[in-house]
Short mmCIF file of C-alpha atoms and ligand atoms in Angstrom, two decimals:
data_model
loop_
_atom_site.label_atom_id
_atom_site.label_comp_id
_atom_site.label_asym_id
_atom_site.label_seq_id
_atom_site.Cartn_x
_atom_site.Cartn_y
_atom_site.Cartn_z
CA MET A 368 -31.89 1.61 7.44
CA ASN A 369 -31.88 4.49 10.00
CA SER A 370 -34.66 7.11 9.72
CA ALA A 371 -32.26 10.47 9.24
CA LEU A 372 -31.45 8.20 5.49
CA ASN A 373 -34.80 8.35 4.65
CA ASN A 374 -35.53 10.64 1.41
CA LEU A 375 -31.76 10.59 0.68
CA PRO A 376 -31.18 8.43 -3.12
CA GLU A 377 -30.25 5.09 -1.58
CA ASN A 378 -27.68 4.47 -4.45
CA LYS A 379 -25.07 6.75 -2.76
CA ILE A 380 -25.09 5.03 0.39
CA ILE A 381 -23.21 2.04 1.38
CA ASN A 382 -26.00 -0.10 3.37
CA GLY A 383 -23.59 -2.67 6.27
CA LYS A 384 -26.62 -3.09 8.16
CA GLU A 385 -27.72 -4.87 4.96
CA ILE A 386 -24.44 -6.23 4.28
CA SER A 387 -24.19 -7.40 7.67
CA ALA A 388 -27.48 -9.49 7.46
CA ILE A 389 -26.01 -10.98 4.73
CA VAL A 390 -22.96 -12.19 5.62
CA LYS A 391 -24.37 -13.36 9.16
CA SER A 392 -27.18 -15.36 6.95
CA GLU A 393 -24.12 -16.95 4.81
CA ILE A 394 -22.08 -18.04 8.28
CA LYS A 395 -25.29 -19.49 9.70
CA THR A 396 -26.20 -21.72 6.95
CA GLU A 397 -22.59 -23.15 7.29
CA VAL A 398 -23.60 -23.13 11.34
CA ASP A 399 -26.64 -25.08 10.83
CA LYS A 400 -25.23 -28.08 8.57
CA ILE A 401 -21.94 -27.93 11.13
CA ILE A 402 -24.83 -28.29 13.82
CA ASN A 403 -27.12 -30.97 11.90
CA SER A 404 -24.18 -33.13 11.06
CA GLY A 405 -23.96 -33.86 14.67
CA ARG A 406 -20.07 -31.91 15.66
CA ARG A 407 -20.11 -28.84 18.10
CA LYS A 408 -20.77 -25.57 17.86
CA PRO A 409 -18.42 -22.81 16.77
CA GLY A 410 -17.60 -21.38 20.87
CA LEU A 411 -16.85 -17.42 21.31
CA ALA A 412 -15.73 -16.43 24.90
CA PHE A 413 -16.18 -12.56 26.01
CA ILE A 414 -14.38 -10.84 28.43
CA LEU A 415 -15.31 -7.85 29.65
CA VAL A 416 -13.64 -5.54 32.66
CA GLY A 417 -15.44 -2.87 34.56
CA GLU A 418 -18.50 -0.94 33.60
CA ASP A 419 -17.74 1.34 30.33
CA PRO A 420 -20.88 1.87 29.30
CA ALA A 421 -20.32 1.63 25.43
CA SER A 422 -18.14 -1.49 26.35
CA LYS A 423 -21.14 -3.56 27.84
CA VAL A 424 -23.46 -2.55 24.56
CA TYR A 425 -20.92 -3.80 22.22
CA VAL A 426 -20.19 -7.07 23.60
CA LYS A 427 -24.07 -7.43 24.70
CA SER A 428 -24.73 -6.74 20.32
CA LYS A 429 -21.71 -9.49 20.04
CA GLY A 430 -23.35 -12.23 22.43
CA LYS A 431 -26.71 -11.35 20.68
CA ALA A 432 -25.40 -12.06 16.99
CA CYS A 433 -23.90 -15.40 18.22
CA GLU A 434 -26.80 -16.53 19.66
CA ASP A 435 -28.75 -15.78 16.43
CA ILE A 436 -25.94 -17.16 14.31
CA GLY A 437 -25.97 -21.06 16.18
CA PHE A 438 -22.74 -20.30 18.29
CA TYR A 439 -22.12 -21.41 21.69
CA SER A 440 -20.95 -18.50 23.51
CA VAL A 441 -20.06 -17.45 27.40
CA THR A 442 -19.19 -13.82 28.77
CA GLU A 443 -17.17 -13.76 31.54
CA ARG A 444 -17.85 -10.16 33.72
CA LEU A 445 -15.19 -9.31 35.63
CA PRO A 446 -15.31 -5.73 38.28
CA GLU A 447 -12.54 -3.13 36.74
CA SER A 448 -10.56 -3.43 40.30
CA VAL A 449 -9.37 -7.42 38.98
CA THR A 450 -5.83 -7.46 38.64
CA GLU A 451 -3.46 -8.62 35.70
CA GLU A 452 -2.56 -11.81 36.81
CA SER A 453 -6.93 -12.90 37.64
CA LEU A 454 -7.84 -11.51 34.27
CA ILE A 455 -4.66 -13.61 32.44
CA ASN A 456 -6.10 -16.44 34.40
CA LEU A 457 -8.96 -16.43 32.66
CA ILE A 458 -7.37 -16.11 29.27
CA SER A 459 -4.92 -19.09 30.13
CA ASN A 460 -8.05 -21.20 30.62
CA PHE A 461 -10.37 -19.94 28.14
CA ASN A 462 -6.72 -21.07 25.71
CA THR A 463 -7.06 -24.75 26.32
CA ASP A 464 -10.68 -24.82 25.97
CA ASP A 465 -11.47 -26.97 23.76
CA LYS A 466 -15.42 -25.80 22.79
CA ILE A 467 -13.91 -21.99 22.96
CA ASP A 468 -12.44 -21.47 19.22
CA GLY A 469 -12.30 -17.69 19.64
CA ILE A 470 -11.88 -15.22 22.99
CA LEU A 471 -12.62 -11.49 23.04
CA VAL A 472 -11.22 -9.06 25.67
CA GLN A 473 -12.76 -5.73 24.94
CA LEU A 474 -10.97 -3.29 24.80
CA PRO A 475 -10.11 -0.51 26.63
CA LEU A 476 -8.71 -1.91 29.61
CA PRO A 477 -8.96 0.14 33.34
CA LYS A 478 -5.21 1.92 33.71
CA HIS A 479 -3.95 -0.14 36.27
CA ILE A 480 -3.71 -3.61 33.34
CA ASN A 481 -1.19 -3.76 30.89
CA GLU A 482 -3.21 -3.72 27.90
CA GLN A 483 -0.67 -5.65 25.26
CA ARG A 484 0.83 -8.31 28.01
CA VAL A 485 -3.29 -9.24 28.11
CA ILE A 486 -3.24 -9.67 24.29
CA GLU A 487 -0.44 -11.44 24.01
CA SER A 488 -1.56 -14.03 26.64
CA ILE A 489 -4.23 -15.12 24.61
CA ASN A 490 -3.37 -18.13 22.08
CA TYR A 491 -2.88 -16.14 18.79
CA LYS A 492 -4.63 -19.48 17.38
CA LYS A 493 -7.97 -17.91 18.68
CA ASP A 494 -7.11 -14.38 18.56
CA VAL A 495 -10.51 -13.46 16.74
CA ASP A 496 -9.76 -10.28 16.88
CA GLY A 497 -6.58 -10.00 15.20
CA PHE A 498 -4.61 -8.15 17.88
CA HIS A 499 -1.72 -10.61 19.68
CA PRO A 500 1.39 -9.72 17.10
CA GLU A 501 1.85 -13.43 15.55
CA ASN A 502 -1.75 -11.41 13.89
CA THR A 503 -0.50 -8.61 12.97
CA GLY A 504 3.32 -9.45 12.26
CA ARG A 505 1.14 -12.02 9.53
CA LEU A 506 -0.99 -9.23 8.26
CA VAL A 507 1.89 -6.47 7.54
CA SER A 508 4.17 -9.71 5.93
CA GLY A 509 1.19 -10.62 3.43
CA ILE A 510 0.85 -14.19 5.54
CA LYS A 511 -2.43 -15.39 6.07
CA SER A 512 -3.75 -14.06 9.82
CA PHE A 513 -6.75 -13.46 11.59
CA ILE A 514 -7.48 -9.59 9.82
CA PRO A 515 -9.41 -7.32 13.28
CA CYS A 516 -12.86 -7.05 12.60
CA THR A 517 -12.87 -3.83 11.55
CA PRO A 518 -10.55 -3.44 9.20
CA PHE A 519 -11.85 -7.00 7.46
CA GLY A 520 -15.24 -5.14 7.76
CA ILE A 521 -14.28 -2.26 5.36
CA ILE A 522 -12.72 -5.14 2.90
CA GLU A 523 -15.62 -6.24 3.00
CA LEU A 524 -17.74 -3.41 1.83
CA LEU A 525 -15.31 -2.22 -0.64
CA GLN A 526 -15.85 -5.70 -2.41
CA ARG A 527 -19.04 -6.31 -1.63
CA TYR A 528 -19.80 -2.77 -3.40
CA LYS A 529 -17.73 -3.63 -6.03
CA ILE A 530 -15.51 -0.56 -5.35
CA GLN A 531 -11.78 -0.24 -7.37
CA THR A 532 -8.91 0.28 -5.10
CA ASN A 533 -6.30 -0.81 -8.17
CA GLY A 534 -4.14 2.75 -8.40
CA LYS A 535 -6.82 4.36 -6.62
CA ASN A 536 -5.47 6.78 -3.54
CA VAL A 537 -6.54 6.45 -0.69
CA THR A 538 -6.42 8.32 2.78
CA VAL A 539 -6.71 6.49 6.30
CA LEU A 540 -7.46 9.19 9.37
CA GLY A 541 -6.24 7.84 12.11
CA ARG A 542 -3.19 5.54 13.08
CA SER A 543 -5.04 3.22 15.80
CA ASN A 544 -3.44 -0.54 16.00
CA ILE A 545 -7.51 -1.41 15.45
CA VAL A 546 -8.05 0.05 12.24
CA GLY A 547 -5.96 2.80 11.25
CA LYS A 548 -2.72 0.52 10.35
CA PRO A 549 -4.23 -2.16 9.91
CA ILE A 550 -7.02 -1.25 7.16
CA ALA A 551 -3.61 1.30 5.49
CA ASN A 552 -1.56 -2.50 5.52
CA LEU A 553 -4.17 -4.21 3.99
CA LEU A 554 -4.70 -1.65 1.25
CA ILE A 555 -1.32 -1.84 -0.07
CA GLN A 556 -1.19 -5.22 -0.59
CA LYS A 557 -0.68 -7.04 -3.65
CA GLU A 558 -4.78 -7.92 -3.88
CA PHE A 559 -5.75 -4.06 -4.23
CA ASN A 560 -2.79 -2.14 -4.78
CA ALA A 561 -3.64 0.96 -3.66
CA THR A 562 -1.23 3.77 -2.80
CA VAL A 563 -2.26 4.15 1.37
CA THR A 564 -1.50 7.57 3.33
CA ILE A 565 -1.95 7.47 6.78
CA CYS A 566 -2.62 10.83 8.67
CA HIS A 567 -2.67 11.89 12.32
CA SER A 568 -3.38 14.56 14.96
CA LYS A 569 0.27 15.47 13.61
CA THR A 570 -0.27 15.18 10.72
CA SER A 571 0.18 19.25 8.61
CA ASN A 572 -1.83 20.42 5.96
CA LEU A 573 -4.46 17.42 6.37
CA LYS A 574 -6.62 18.94 3.34
CA HIS A 575 -3.41 17.99 1.03
CA PHE A 576 -3.97 15.28 1.39
CA THR A 577 -7.82 13.92 1.56
CA LEU A 578 -8.83 16.50 -2.07
CA ASN A 579 -6.38 13.96 -3.33
CA SER A 580 -7.61 11.23 -2.22
CA ASP A 581 -10.19 9.00 -4.26
CA ILE A 582 -11.25 6.80 -0.79
CA ILE A 583 -10.83 8.92 2.26
CA ILE A 584 -11.39 6.58 5.60
CA ALA A 585 -12.10 8.19 9.14
CA ALA A 586 -11.12 6.57 11.61
CA ILE A 587 -10.01 9.42 14.54
CA GLY A 588 -13.25 9.68 17.06
CA SER A 589 -13.88 13.48 16.57
CA PRO A 590 -17.66 14.17 15.65
CA ASP A 591 -18.21 15.21 12.14
CA PHE A 592 -14.40 16.00 11.43
CA LEU A 593 -14.22 15.30 7.42
CA LYS A 594 -16.19 18.09 5.93
CA ALA A 595 -17.33 19.03 2.27
CA ASP A 596 -14.09 21.55 1.92
CA MET A 597 -11.87 18.56 2.19
CA ILE A 598 -13.16 16.11 -0.41
CA LYS A 599 -12.94 15.93 -3.84
CA ASP A 600 -15.91 15.36 -6.66
CA GLY A 601 -17.21 11.84 -6.39
CA ALA A 602 -14.83 10.78 -3.30
CA VAL A 603 -15.85 7.49 -1.50
CA LEU A 604 -16.30 7.96 1.96
CA ILE A 605 -15.89 5.42 5.24
CA ASP A 606 -16.60 6.80 8.96
CA VAL A 607 -15.61 4.46 11.45
CA GLY A 608 -16.48 6.66 13.92
CA ILE A 609 -18.91 5.73 16.41
CA ASN A 610 -19.08 9.11 18.44
CA ARG A 611 -22.11 9.88 21.37
CA VAL A 612 -22.78 13.53 21.25
CA GLU A 613 -25.50 15.41 23.46
CA ASP A 614 -28.96 15.86 21.32
CA SER A 615 -31.47 17.24 23.69
CA GLU A 616 -34.19 16.02 20.50
CA SER A 617 -33.50 12.17 21.99
CA GLU A 618 -35.09 10.73 24.41
CA LYS A 619 -31.46 9.30 25.20
CA GLY A 620 -30.14 13.00 25.55
CA TYR A 621 -27.20 11.89 22.74
CA LYS A 622 -27.10 10.52 19.37
CA ILE A 623 -24.80 8.86 18.17
CA THR A 624 -22.45 10.37 14.77
CA GLY A 625 -19.75 9.30 12.66
CA ASP A 626 -16.07 11.61 11.77
CA ILE A 627 -17.55 12.33 8.67
CA ASP A 628 -19.94 15.68 8.59
CA PHE A 629 -22.23 13.05 6.47
CA LYS A 630 -25.28 16.08 5.49
CA ASN A 631 -22.30 18.17 4.24
CA CYS A 632 -20.69 15.95 2.83
CA PHE A 633 -23.07 13.40 1.19
CA GLU A 634 -23.94 16.14 -1.89
CA LYS A 635 -20.16 16.02 -3.54
CA CYS A 636 -19.27 12.07 -2.54
CA SER A 637 -20.20 8.91 -4.91
CA LEU A 638 -20.63 6.41 -1.87
CA ILE A 639 -20.92 6.92 1.55
CA THR A 640 -20.93 4.44 4.74
CA PRO A 641 -23.84 6.24 7.36
CA VAL A 642 -23.89 5.74 10.94
CA PRO A 643 -25.15 4.13 12.45
CA GLY A 644 -25.54 1.23 10.33
CA GLY A 645 -22.29 1.71 7.77
CA VAL A 646 -19.20 0.00 8.99
CA GLY A 647 -20.60 -0.32 12.62
CA PRO A 648 -22.53 -3.55 11.73
CA MET A 649 -19.82 -4.98 9.86
CA THR A 650 -17.54 -5.62 12.06
CA ILE A 651 -19.70 -7.76 14.82
CA ALA A 652 -20.37 -9.85 11.24
CA MET A 653 -16.57 -10.02 10.44
CA LEU A 654 -16.01 -11.65 13.92
CA MET A 655 -18.67 -13.90 13.45
CA LYS A 656 -16.52 -14.92 10.24
CA ASN A 657 -13.16 -15.46 12.10
CA THR A 658 -14.85 -17.10 14.69
CA LEU A 659 -15.73 -19.38 11.67
CA ASP A 660 -12.78 -20.09 10.31
CA SER A 661 -10.64 -20.22 13.63
CA TYR A 662 -13.15 -23.51 13.76
CA LYS A 663 -12.63 -24.29 10.93
CA LYS A 664 -8.47 -23.93 11.24
CA ILE A 665 -8.42 -22.08 7.68
CA ILE A 666 -5.69 -19.57 9.39
CA TYR A 667 -3.94 -22.23 11.49
CA PRO A 668 -4.17 -25.60 10.13
N1 LIG B 959 -12.74 -1.87 22.04
C1 LIG B 959 -13.03 -1.72 20.57
N2 LIG B 959 -13.04 -1.71 19.31
C2 LIG B 959 -13.14 -3.07 19.25
C3 LIG B 959 -13.10 -4.46 18.86
O1 LIG B 959 -12.93 -4.63 17.77
N3 LIG B 959 -12.40 -5.55 19.69
C4 LIG B 959 -12.36 -5.73 20.90
N4 LIG B 959 -11.60 -6.45 21.70
N5 LIG B 959 -12.37 -3.98 21.72
C5 LIG B 959 -12.94 -3.20 20.90
#
């Protein structure tokens, strides 16, 4: 648990770091069995384009998780100037590589590259990010598919903490393809039965929605955006934000903060995910889960 959480009542914290460690250890147990039986390891290919510092950190953490779990992984680093054609050629090679079960192209991509075209060039059966239209379409239709890792991590946290969604009002702040849209689509399905509102930058009277919400999922990328006067007593707060803000007291000169004003909301909420140590680690754990599922051909037999 991070040091800022010391002295706070543990029973209000949704500890993503702890749950992600459990999920990863469950996966490792399965992978150990696979390897001991003489079969090949599950394999994941990462493609990192350019020098974005946050993307480099994410890909490094994902590679480290593969190593810890016992997956085979390979990281291809391409220069910022790479052509869309070269990138798609590299993806085509991984599409037919028998050692590779999952392909992850770290986003965002440089402006001269058409992100959607790149995503669509990935074999959807190896699309462990769940961004290919085959997988997004299936998700919306309630058909088995790869689920994008961050929404999948949120679902895992809700389930492991036995947070009821049946008949609950959920507000999702943010309409991204990576988080907002998929989590909203998942929670309206019969398995979860939530009533979901998606709010975004053009929503009028946002407070009207948040004050009426049992669960709020904040994924807008705006530091400390959700304040205590915007939530009702006992709300469950899920913070997807990972924002770098200046901090002269930190050695690095910055700190990572979420989209929810944690200090301000802590008293009033019933449960909250911290940043760091909440949703972030779950994203990586669920990427490992998707890769193992791909290896086992669970989604596409
Ligand atoms: N950039 C931010 N989040 C993600 C993610 O989950 N997957 C990929 N590929 N890129 C991202």
